[in-house]
Amino acid sequence: DHKKLRKLYTFLTKPSEFVRLSTLGCFNSRYYPYSSEEALSLMDKFNEFNLPLDNFVIDTDWRKAKERGIGYEINDTLFKDLKDFFSKAHQRNIEIMFNDHPEPFNNKQLFDEEEIKYREDNLKNIFSYGLDYWWYDRNWITKLISPTSFIAPETLGMYAFYEITQNYFKEASSFDIKHYKRPVIMGNVNNIINGEYKEILDIASHRYSIQWSGDITSTISSLTQEISNMIKCSLNCLAYYSSDLGGHIGDPTKEEYIKWIQFGTFEPIFRPHCTCSVKRFREPFNYDEETVNIFRDYTNLRYRLLPFIYKEAFETYQNGLPFIRALSLNYPNDKKANNNYSTFMLSDKLLISPLIDSKITPLTIDNYVGKVKAKFFNNINLEGSPDYECEFDTLNFELNGNSIHESIKPYDFTAIFEFKLKFNNNIMLYAAIDDGSIFYIDDKEVYSDWNYHGAAITKIIKLEKNKIYNFKMKYLQGGGQAKVALYKQIIRKENSTKVYLPSSTFFNLFTGEIINGPTTLKIKNTCEFLPLFVKCGSIIPLVKEVNNTKL
């Protein structure tokens, strides 16, 4: 009995936080050095376009220190009066989240008395100005120090931030235990690295609310991966999965952006986000009027559903069963529902199947013609003679402070890889690189990104079937982790998606068609309509359209 299993599991290990209603509303987020005036102006712009908004995220530039975000001193150039900024945001019914990249205090482990005092004093001090949420964002180089190897710093960091948040709100309510503001934090999904799902490493991280997948790209293939990740996380009792909707990096087309927003409408947390270097930020008015209207239609639908979603979130808190569910949770005896990572349900009443791309899979040894020849250099400029040369069967390695060979430094090195590829289908080649890379085919440059960043799966180039390609790749490693991995995606002839409906009767919300399952539908990809089905016989309460949960 998988439902009973989850109830007992969360009874023993504690349930997920029950978030505030506003947490289920719309977020706006970007890595950008806002001034208080710019941030408030952007909030007002949402109101001008009649768009819902409940939460606003200020990334690391709220703090004065620039080097990896150390410290808690306020950037008074951007926020001259932080308390006044929070007050004006709250007058607009907007809650504010700050990003914190915490560094261990004096290299102390997390339960050391000095570390506890430093973290509590500083986090609570920012709360005293009026902050609503902390975003606990792990660092890639320096992390909070766990006192045990059995619990990851990501999970313990969420624990610390949650406890400090809860204690502050209890103190602020004079310890009125029934009526204090419920604590909500955002942290990293434990062992999803920039969108690449591996496994959940412990039985504690599900307790903490918003968990996001890292710095993903904006492609539809990345969206496909995020849907799969969300479904897998829900199976592991992680209730509040969050994506950088639209992608942290990259520049989605209008059609791609709309598909991200459609998915986000039914994701546990609706949070568009990007870095500061993109061509267009993730607000819909950076596109055109049609995009704004579609964004408004879908977010209005989310807000009309909020009482239903909120009630289901409370059920998750009580019994451990996630309100966003894999088909297999509602149809455990249906073989086709098992291992379906493209379609999901909201409770047992709404079935959602975002229009997605074919899967991205790692290259196999069969895709390589011969060996990968590698040359490594103990500098970041590919200078001099190689310090180490070798051959690999495939180009796929991931290091975290380890060296690829005793003669090569673990950090700040470069490499050149030469290899040949061949495929049985027309494919799109992707790569996940930490940090920089330049790809050549027959000595002609086809892709360049010589920068420092985490590894997110990124589109490289289209390749034709049955053709041998001579690749050369230059690689830059600049501290922290090191990763090189290649992926492929079969290019489909038809622009359509197959949607499986299990053994119930469903109502197509957009066409009005009644469909009896089990059956598989072939749906043409369009950017306007999302395959959205209601299980017949469901009663789903809706409310009037509002632009904020406090109205």
XYZ file of C-alpha atoms in Angstrom:
551
model
C 0.000 0.000 0.000
C 2.107 2.888 -1.320
C -0.119 5.557 0.227
C 0.145 3.988 3.675
C 3.902 3.640 3.177
C 4.252 7.398 2.619
C 2.066 8.199 5.603
C 4.190 5.997 7.885
C 7.421 7.259 6.319
C 6.606 10.910 6.976
C 5.227 10.044 10.428
C 8.623 8.574 11.329
C 10.805 11.167 9.601
C 8.537 14.265 9.848
C 6.311 15.684 7.104
C 7.066 18.434 4.623
C 6.416 21.951 5.860
C 2.889 23.208 5.289
C 3.593 26.370 3.351
C 1.727 29.648 3.512
C -1.012 30.319 0.947
C 1.067 33.138 -0.535
C 3.924 30.666 -1.160
C 1.707 28.928 -3.707
C 1.165 32.213 -5.558
C 3.432 33.697 -8.233
C 7.104 34.513 -7.682
C 9.239 36.883 -9.706
C 12.956 36.197 -9.566
C 16.225 36.975 -11.327
C 19.896 37.287 -10.491
C 20.077 41.057 -10.856
C 21.442 43.985 -8.777
C 18.129 45.699 -7.999
C 17.967 48.982 -6.217
C 14.961 49.286 -3.921
C 13.379 51.715 -6.425
C 13.883 49.322 -9.358
C 12.427 46.395 -7.416
C 9.333 48.336 -6.352
C 8.884 49.654 -9.897
C 8.913 46.112 -11.284
C 6.311 45.028 -8.726
C 4.116 47.921 -9.901
C 4.596 46.871 -13.508
C 2.947 43.534 -12.752
C -0.021 45.505 -11.424
C -0.073 47.716 -14.544
C -0.372 44.623 -16.748
C -2.969 43.090 -14.395
C -0.738 40.099 -13.612
C -0.707 38.083 -10.363
C 2.261 38.448 -8.011
C 2.773 37.424 -4.384
C 6.522 36.954 -3.958
C 9.598 38.856 -5.095
C 13.150 37.468 -4.956
C 16.293 39.533 -4.368
C 19.371 37.474 -5.225
C 22.821 37.960 -3.699
C 23.298 41.672 -4.459
C 21.356 42.728 -1.353
C 24.593 42.229 0.567
C 27.618 44.529 0.476
C 30.280 41.823 0.138
C 30.859 40.682 -3.445
C 33.338 37.827 -3.032
C 31.124 34.715 -3.122
C 28.486 36.566 -1.101
C 30.249 36.400 2.270
C 28.709 38.251 5.199
C 25.412 39.929 6.048
C 26.216 43.623 5.764
C 23.507 45.406 3.730
C 24.404 46.932 0.362
C 23.317 50.442 1.290
C 24.126 51.706 -2.208
C 21.179 49.700 -3.555
C 19.066 49.564 -0.381
C 19.502 52.858 1.445
C 16.667 52.054 3.881
C 15.990 48.315 3.944
C 13.179 48.534 6.502
C 11.411 51.108 4.325
C 11.811 48.849 1.252
C 10.234 45.889 3.040
C 7.441 48.106 4.318
C 6.632 49.400 0.826
C 6.695 45.869 -0.599
C 4.301 44.699 2.134
C 1.990 47.630 1.390
C 1.790 46.124 -2.100
C 1.021 42.716 -0.500
C 4.326 41.339 -1.790
C 6.563 39.071 0.317
C 10.341 39.245 -0.140
C 12.926 36.441 -0.356
C 16.685 37.044 0.039
C 19.325 34.660 -1.317
C 22.101 33.613 1.068
C 25.257 31.772 -0.046
C 26.409 30.930 3.498
C 30.044 30.285 4.337
C 31.101 28.518 7.565
C 31.997 30.970 10.308
C 35.681 30.654 11.192
C 35.613 27.213 9.532
C 33.395 25.850 12.323
C 31.003 22.937 11.831
C 27.305 23.707 11.819
C 26.566 22.786 15.448
C 29.526 24.651 16.891
C 28.419 27.312 19.375
C 30.172 30.125 17.477
C 28.628 29.096 14.154
C 25.133 28.825 15.670
C 25.369 32.279 17.243
C 26.769 33.868 14.064
C 24.074 32.348 11.836
C 21.189 33.052 14.220
C 22.198 36.631 14.956
C 22.617 37.568 11.307
C 19.603 35.789 9.811
C 17.323 37.099 12.567
C 18.711 40.603 12.153
C 17.621 40.674 8.487
C 14.238 39.258 9.533
C 13.873 42.171 11.957
C 13.901 44.567 8.995
C 10.880 42.741 7.539
C 12.192 39.839 5.416
C 9.705 36.999 4.726
C 11.806 34.146 3.270
C 15.410 32.967 3.216
C 16.777 31.199 0.131
C 19.547 28.922 1.410
C 21.732 28.527 -1.689
C 24.614 26.091 -1.360
C 28.066 27.193 -2.447
C 30.063 25.155 -4.943
C 33.468 25.806 -3.375
C 32.844 26.365 0.345
C 29.871 24.773 2.088
C 28.511 24.727 5.613
C 30.312 21.972 7.453
C 28.290 18.956 8.502
C 29.390 17.239 11.735
C 28.773 13.870 10.071
C 29.408 12.389 6.645
C 25.972 10.748 6.812
C 24.054 14.015 6.347
C 24.874 16.379 3.496
C 25.518 20.088 4.164
C 22.577 20.896 1.858
C 20.142 19.116 4.160
C 21.689 20.396 7.384
C 21.712 23.909 5.935
C 17.969 23.672 5.285
C 17.521 22.417 8.841
C 19.468 25.355 10.290
C 17.676 27.980 8.197
C 14.281 26.413 8.964
C 14.918 26.316 12.744
C 16.175 29.904 12.817
C 13.198 31.079 10.746
C 10.723 29.216 12.942
C 12.306 30.508 16.146
C 12.232 34.094 14.891
C 8.550 33.947 13.954
C 7.681 32.316 17.286
C 9.528 35.076 19.123
C 7.817 37.724 16.980
C 4.419 36.314 17.993
C 5.412 36.276 21.687
C 5.472 32.482 21.478
C 1.812 32.209 20.523
C 2.404 28.690 19.178
C -0.971 28.458 17.411
C -0.743 31.726 15.530
C 2.852 32.394 14.534
C 3.836 32.870 10.883
C 4.703 29.493 9.376
C 8.379 29.227 8.357
C 9.186 28.687 4.676
C 12.661 28.428 3.175
C 14.064 27.534 -0.247
C 17.042 25.214 -0.661
C 18.642 22.893 -3.201
C 17.201 19.492 -3.990
C 19.774 17.196 -2.463
C 21.690 15.746 -5.391
C 20.042 17.321 -8.327
C 22.986 19.167 -9.816
C 21.843 21.936 -12.178
C 18.845 19.943 -13.349
C 20.540 16.551 -13.560
C 18.773 14.102 -11.251
C 20.824 11.416 -9.556
C 19.224 10.269 -6.315
C 17.973 11.536 -2.983
C 20.799 10.960 -0.542
C 19.008 11.021 2.813
C 15.664 10.634 4.557
C 15.526 14.144 5.998
C 15.556 16.668 3.139
C 11.860 16.154 2.297
C 10.934 17.961 5.549
C 11.859 21.351 4.128
C 9.585 23.196 1.764
C 10.729 24.828 -1.481
C 13.535 22.892 -3.135
C 14.880 23.896 -6.504
C 16.921 22.103 -9.139
C 19.727 24.593 -9.738
C 20.954 26.528 -12.757
C 19.151 24.968 -15.704
C 18.991 26.025 -19.348
C 15.986 27.406 -21.223
C 15.556 24.704 -23.889
C 12.483 22.489 -24.216
C 14.769 19.527 -23.537
C 15.574 21.142 -20.184
C 11.840 21.543 -19.566
C 11.403 17.842 -20.381
C 14.045 17.031 -17.790
C 12.446 19.293 -15.166
C 9.068 17.561 -15.540
C 10.746 14.192 -15.053
C 12.699 15.492 -12.045
C 9.581 16.916 -10.420
C 7.749 13.595 -10.794
C 10.685 11.633 -9.349
C 10.957 14.042 -6.423
C 7.251 13.747 -5.658
C 7.687 9.970 -5.529
C 10.382 10.624 -2.902
C 8.000 12.811 -0.831
C 9.624 16.112 -1.868
C 6.421 18.107 -2.114
C 7.505 21.590 -3.255
C 9.746 21.138 -6.273
C 10.716 24.383 -7.989
C 12.333 25.077 -11.377
C 13.913 28.213 -12.761
C 10.963 28.635 -15.131
C 12.287 29.836 -18.478
C 15.780 28.661 -17.515
C 18.519 30.250 -15.446
C 20.619 30.664 -18.574
C 19.721 30.910 -22.260
C 17.172 32.856 -24.244
C 13.896 31.004 -24.825
C 11.814 31.843 -27.856
C 8.285 33.064 -27.270
C 6.934 29.542 -27.820
C 9.484 27.999 -25.466
C 8.813 30.604 -22.780
C 5.053 29.981 -22.948
C 5.569 26.226 -22.527
C 7.664 26.873 -19.426
C 4.901 29.063 -17.977
C 2.225 26.488 -18.778
C 4.200 23.849 -16.908
C 4.859 26.258 -14.040
C 1.128 26.855 -13.639
C 0.856 23.332 -12.221
C 4.305 23.000 -10.644
C 4.188 23.128 -6.820
C 6.041 26.484 -6.844
C 5.575 28.996 -9.686
C 8.925 30.812 -9.935
C 10.260 32.224 -13.229
C 13.975 32.979 -12.848
C 17.108 33.784 -14.851
C 20.586 35.196 -14.536
C 21.465 38.794 -15.383
C 23.209 38.087 -18.719
C 20.206 36.875 -20.741
C 18.720 38.903 -23.599
C 15.220 38.940 -22.070
C 14.277 38.577 -18.431
C 11.464 36.155 -17.565
C 8.584 38.646 -17.195
C 5.992 38.193 -19.992
C 5.915 41.880 -20.949
C 9.472 41.433 -22.257
C 7.899 39.518 -25.148
C 4.632 40.799 -26.650
C 0.947 41.363 -25.879
C -0.080 37.813 -26.796
C 2.516 36.386 -24.411
C 1.255 38.667 -21.631
C -2.325 37.519 -22.250
C -1.395 33.816 -22.239
C 0.699 34.301 -19.084
C -2.262 36.051 -17.438
C -4.723 33.319 -18.483
C -2.611 30.530 -17.010
C -1.615 32.312 -13.811
C -5.258 33.334 -13.300
C -6.149 29.650 -13.607
C -3.569 28.844 -10.935
C -4.988 31.479 -8.586
C -8.555 30.260 -9.162
C -7.314 26.782 -8.170
C -5.381 27.954 -5.085
C -7.997 26.917 -2.462
C -7.928 23.422 -3.974
C -4.096 23.356 -4.160
C -3.825 24.715 -0.600
C -6.181 22.053 0.713
C -4.144 19.363 -1.076
C -0.922 20.832 0.379
C -2.442 20.390 3.839
C -3.255 16.759 2.955
C 0.418 16.345 2.008
C 1.405 17.707 5.409
C -0.953 15.276 7.132
C -0.362 12.039 5.223
C 2.833 12.453 3.178
C 1.148 11.898 -0.186
C 2.341 14.695 -2.518
C -0.311 16.879 -4.135
C 1.617 16.727 -7.422
C 1.620 13.028 -8.235
C 3.113 10.575 -10.662
C 0.452 8.630 -12.566
C 1.680 5.512 -10.787
C 0.594 6.901 -7.391
C -3.020 7.144 -8.546
C -2.931 4.084 -10.842
C -0.457 1.656 -9.203
C -1.671 -1.382 -11.175
C -1.387 0.303 -14.572
C 1.892 -0.792 -16.192
C 1.877 2.128 -18.654
C 1.422 4.586 -15.796
C 4.564 3.284 -14.116
C 7.790 4.968 -15.211
C 5.824 7.711 -16.982
C 7.851 10.862 -16.364
C 6.105 13.216 -18.787
C 2.551 13.295 -17.385
C 1.471 14.058 -13.830
C -1.642 14.777 -11.801
C -2.749 17.443 -9.348
C -4.203 15.277 -6.588
C -6.317 12.634 -8.337
C -8.479 15.073 -10.288
C -6.417 17.009 -12.861
C -4.094 15.358 -15.376
C -1.413 17.550 -16.988
C 0.916 16.603 -19.832
C 3.122 19.492 -20.986
C 4.110 19.306 -24.649
C 7.694 18.183 -24.439
C 10.629 17.008 -26.516
C 12.192 13.590 -26.938
C 14.480 12.504 -24.121
C 18.083 13.595 -23.795
C 20.310 10.610 -23.076
C 24.056 10.240 -22.486
C 26.227 9.220 -25.417
C 27.156 5.532 -25.394
C 30.381 3.900 -26.451
C 28.675 2.944 -29.747
C 28.498 6.657 -30.667
C 32.292 6.969 -30.581
C 34.482 5.964 -33.520
C 37.728 4.999 -31.828
C 39.182 6.429 -28.632
C 39.022 9.918 -27.108
C 42.519 11.414 -27.098
C 43.133 13.771 -24.165
C 45.860 16.292 -23.303
C 45.855 18.059 -19.910
C 47.643 21.281 -18.922
C 48.344 22.616 -15.407
C 47.301 26.145 -16.384
C 44.129 27.880 -17.599
C 45.522 28.998 -20.980
C 46.445 25.681 -22.670
C 50.049 26.865 -22.546
C 53.194 24.807 -23.104
C 53.497 21.089 -23.557
C 50.816 18.798 -22.056
C 51.459 17.720 -18.468
C 49.497 14.495 -18.980
C 48.180 12.602 -22.018
C 45.796 9.649 -22.087
C 42.902 8.007 -23.945
C 39.278 7.415 -22.860
C 36.560 5.165 -24.284
C 34.001 7.959 -23.841
C 34.142 11.614 -22.824
C 32.391 11.595 -19.461
C 33.944 12.520 -16.125
C 32.923 14.374 -12.967
C 35.349 15.479 -10.254
C 34.737 17.270 -6.979
C 38.072 18.341 -5.571
C 39.741 15.204 -6.950
C 42.383 15.083 -9.655
C 41.923 13.238 -12.917
C 45.544 12.110 -12.547
C 48.265 12.633 -9.937
C 50.198 14.869 -12.347
C 47.238 17.246 -12.884
C 45.969 19.800 -10.350
C 42.349 19.322 -9.167
C 41.598 22.977 -9.949
C 42.504 25.562 -12.595
C 43.565 23.291 -15.428
C 42.720 23.034 -19.139
C 42.491 20.172 -21.607
C 42.083 19.332 -25.287
C 39.977 16.342 -26.322
C 39.908 14.904 -29.845
C 37.297 12.319 -30.824
C 35.011 11.094 -33.606
C 31.227 10.627 -33.349
C 28.647 8.811 -35.468
C 24.891 8.333 -34.941
C 22.101 6.185 -36.409
C 19.594 9.072 -36.267
C 19.605 12.787 -36.866
C 20.390 14.138 -33.398
C 20.966 17.293 -31.410
C 24.232 17.151 -29.500
C 24.227 18.528 -25.947
C 26.932 18.937 -23.322
C 27.103 19.568 -19.574
C 30.375 21.354 -18.853
C 31.808 22.781 -15.636
C 33.312 25.267 -16.549
C 34.210 26.501 -20.069
C 34.357 24.804 -23.465
C 34.932 25.429 -27.167
C 33.826 22.798 -29.717
C 35.284 22.402 -33.215
C 34.276 20.142 -36.121
C 37.042 19.675 -38.704
C 38.856 22.575 -36.965
C 35.870 24.913 -37.502
C 34.471 26.444 -34.299
C 30.795 25.477 -33.744
C 30.245 26.425 -30.095
C 32.067 28.651 -27.585
C 31.471 29.327 -23.886
C 34.833 30.066 -22.213
C 33.352 31.109 -18.853
C 33.113 29.895 -15.254
C 29.790 28.270 -14.314
C 28.126 25.084 -13.145
C 27.275 22.232 -15.479
C 23.861 22.605 -17.109
C 22.868 20.532 -20.138
C 23.300 22.906 -23.083
C 22.559 22.624 -26.792
C 25.689 22.389 -28.990
C 24.862 21.500 -32.639
C 22.643 19.361 -34.913
C 24.328 16.278 -36.398
C 23.193 14.124 -39.340
C 22.830 10.354 -39.161
C 25.428 7.952 -40.580
C 28.069 10.674 -40.841
C 31.404 10.653 -39.015
C 32.268 13.951 -37.300
C 35.802 14.871 -36.278
C 35.560 16.824 -33.003
C 38.067 18.805 -31.031
C 37.061 20.305 -27.699
C 38.969 22.748 -25.526
C 38.086 22.580 -21.821
C 38.551 25.060 -18.948
C 38.354 24.094 -15.271
C 38.260 27.076 -12.917
C 37.813 25.904 -9.341
C 35.082 23.905 -7.636
C 33.705 20.927 -9.498
C 34.916 19.654 -12.854
C 32.567 17.958 -15.288
C 32.422 17.019 -18.956
C 29.532 14.937 -20.304
C 27.962 14.620 -23.764
C 24.318 13.887 -24.533
C 22.123 13.285 -27.571
C 18.497 13.884 -28.462
C 16.824 12.275 -31.458
C 15.257 14.884 -33.751
C 11.670 13.873 -34.389
C 9.998 14.273 -37.768
C 6.572 15.076 -36.329
C 5.908 18.052 -34.079
C 3.565 16.183 -31.773
C 3.503 14.539 -28.351
C 1.920 11.292 -27.186
C -0.180 11.608 -24.030
C -1.270 8.546 -22.083
C -4.592 8.637 -20.203
C -5.033 5.827 -17.631
C -8.208 3.875 -16.902
C -10.642 6.670 -16.024
C -12.957 8.926 -17.993
C -11.477 12.373 -18.647
C -12.775 15.709 -19.852
C -10.490 17.787 -22.105
C -10.672 21.250 -20.553
C -9.873 23.056 -23.818
C -11.856 21.040 -26.389
C -14.731 19.744 -24.252
C -14.130 16.190 -25.491
C -14.951 13.231 -23.223
C -12.279 10.514 -23.456
C -12.338 7.035 -21.958
C -9.025 5.609 -20.791
C -6.813 3.756 -20.999
C -5.751 5.289 -24.284
C -2.874 7.162 -25.891
C -3.545 10.463 -27.638
C -1.360 12.122 -30.259
C -1.473 15.880 -29.702
C 0.038 18.500 -31.982
C 2.486 20.842 -30.301
C 1.121 24.382 -30.040
C 2.098 27.154 -27.658
C -1.437 28.236 -26.745
C -3.062 25.115 -25.277
C -1.721 22.762 -22.644
C -3.013 19.157 -22.621
C -5.147 19.455 -19.490
C -7.760 16.892 -18.486
C -10.222 16.701 -15.596
C -11.168 13.311 -14.212
C -14.924 13.036 -14.684
C -16.868 13.105 -11.431
C -14.375 15.448 -9.751
C -15.545 18.413 -7.722
C -12.953 21.193 -7.878
C -13.755 24.456 -6.066
C -12.666 27.640 -7.868
C -12.539 31.234 -6.688
C -12.743 34.542 -8.509
C -9.630 35.866 -10.242
C -7.341 37.930 -8.026
C -3.804 39.206 -8.455
C -2.699 38.444 -4.905
C -3.594 35.930 -2.199
C -4.153 38.708 0.357
C -6.911 40.388 -1.657
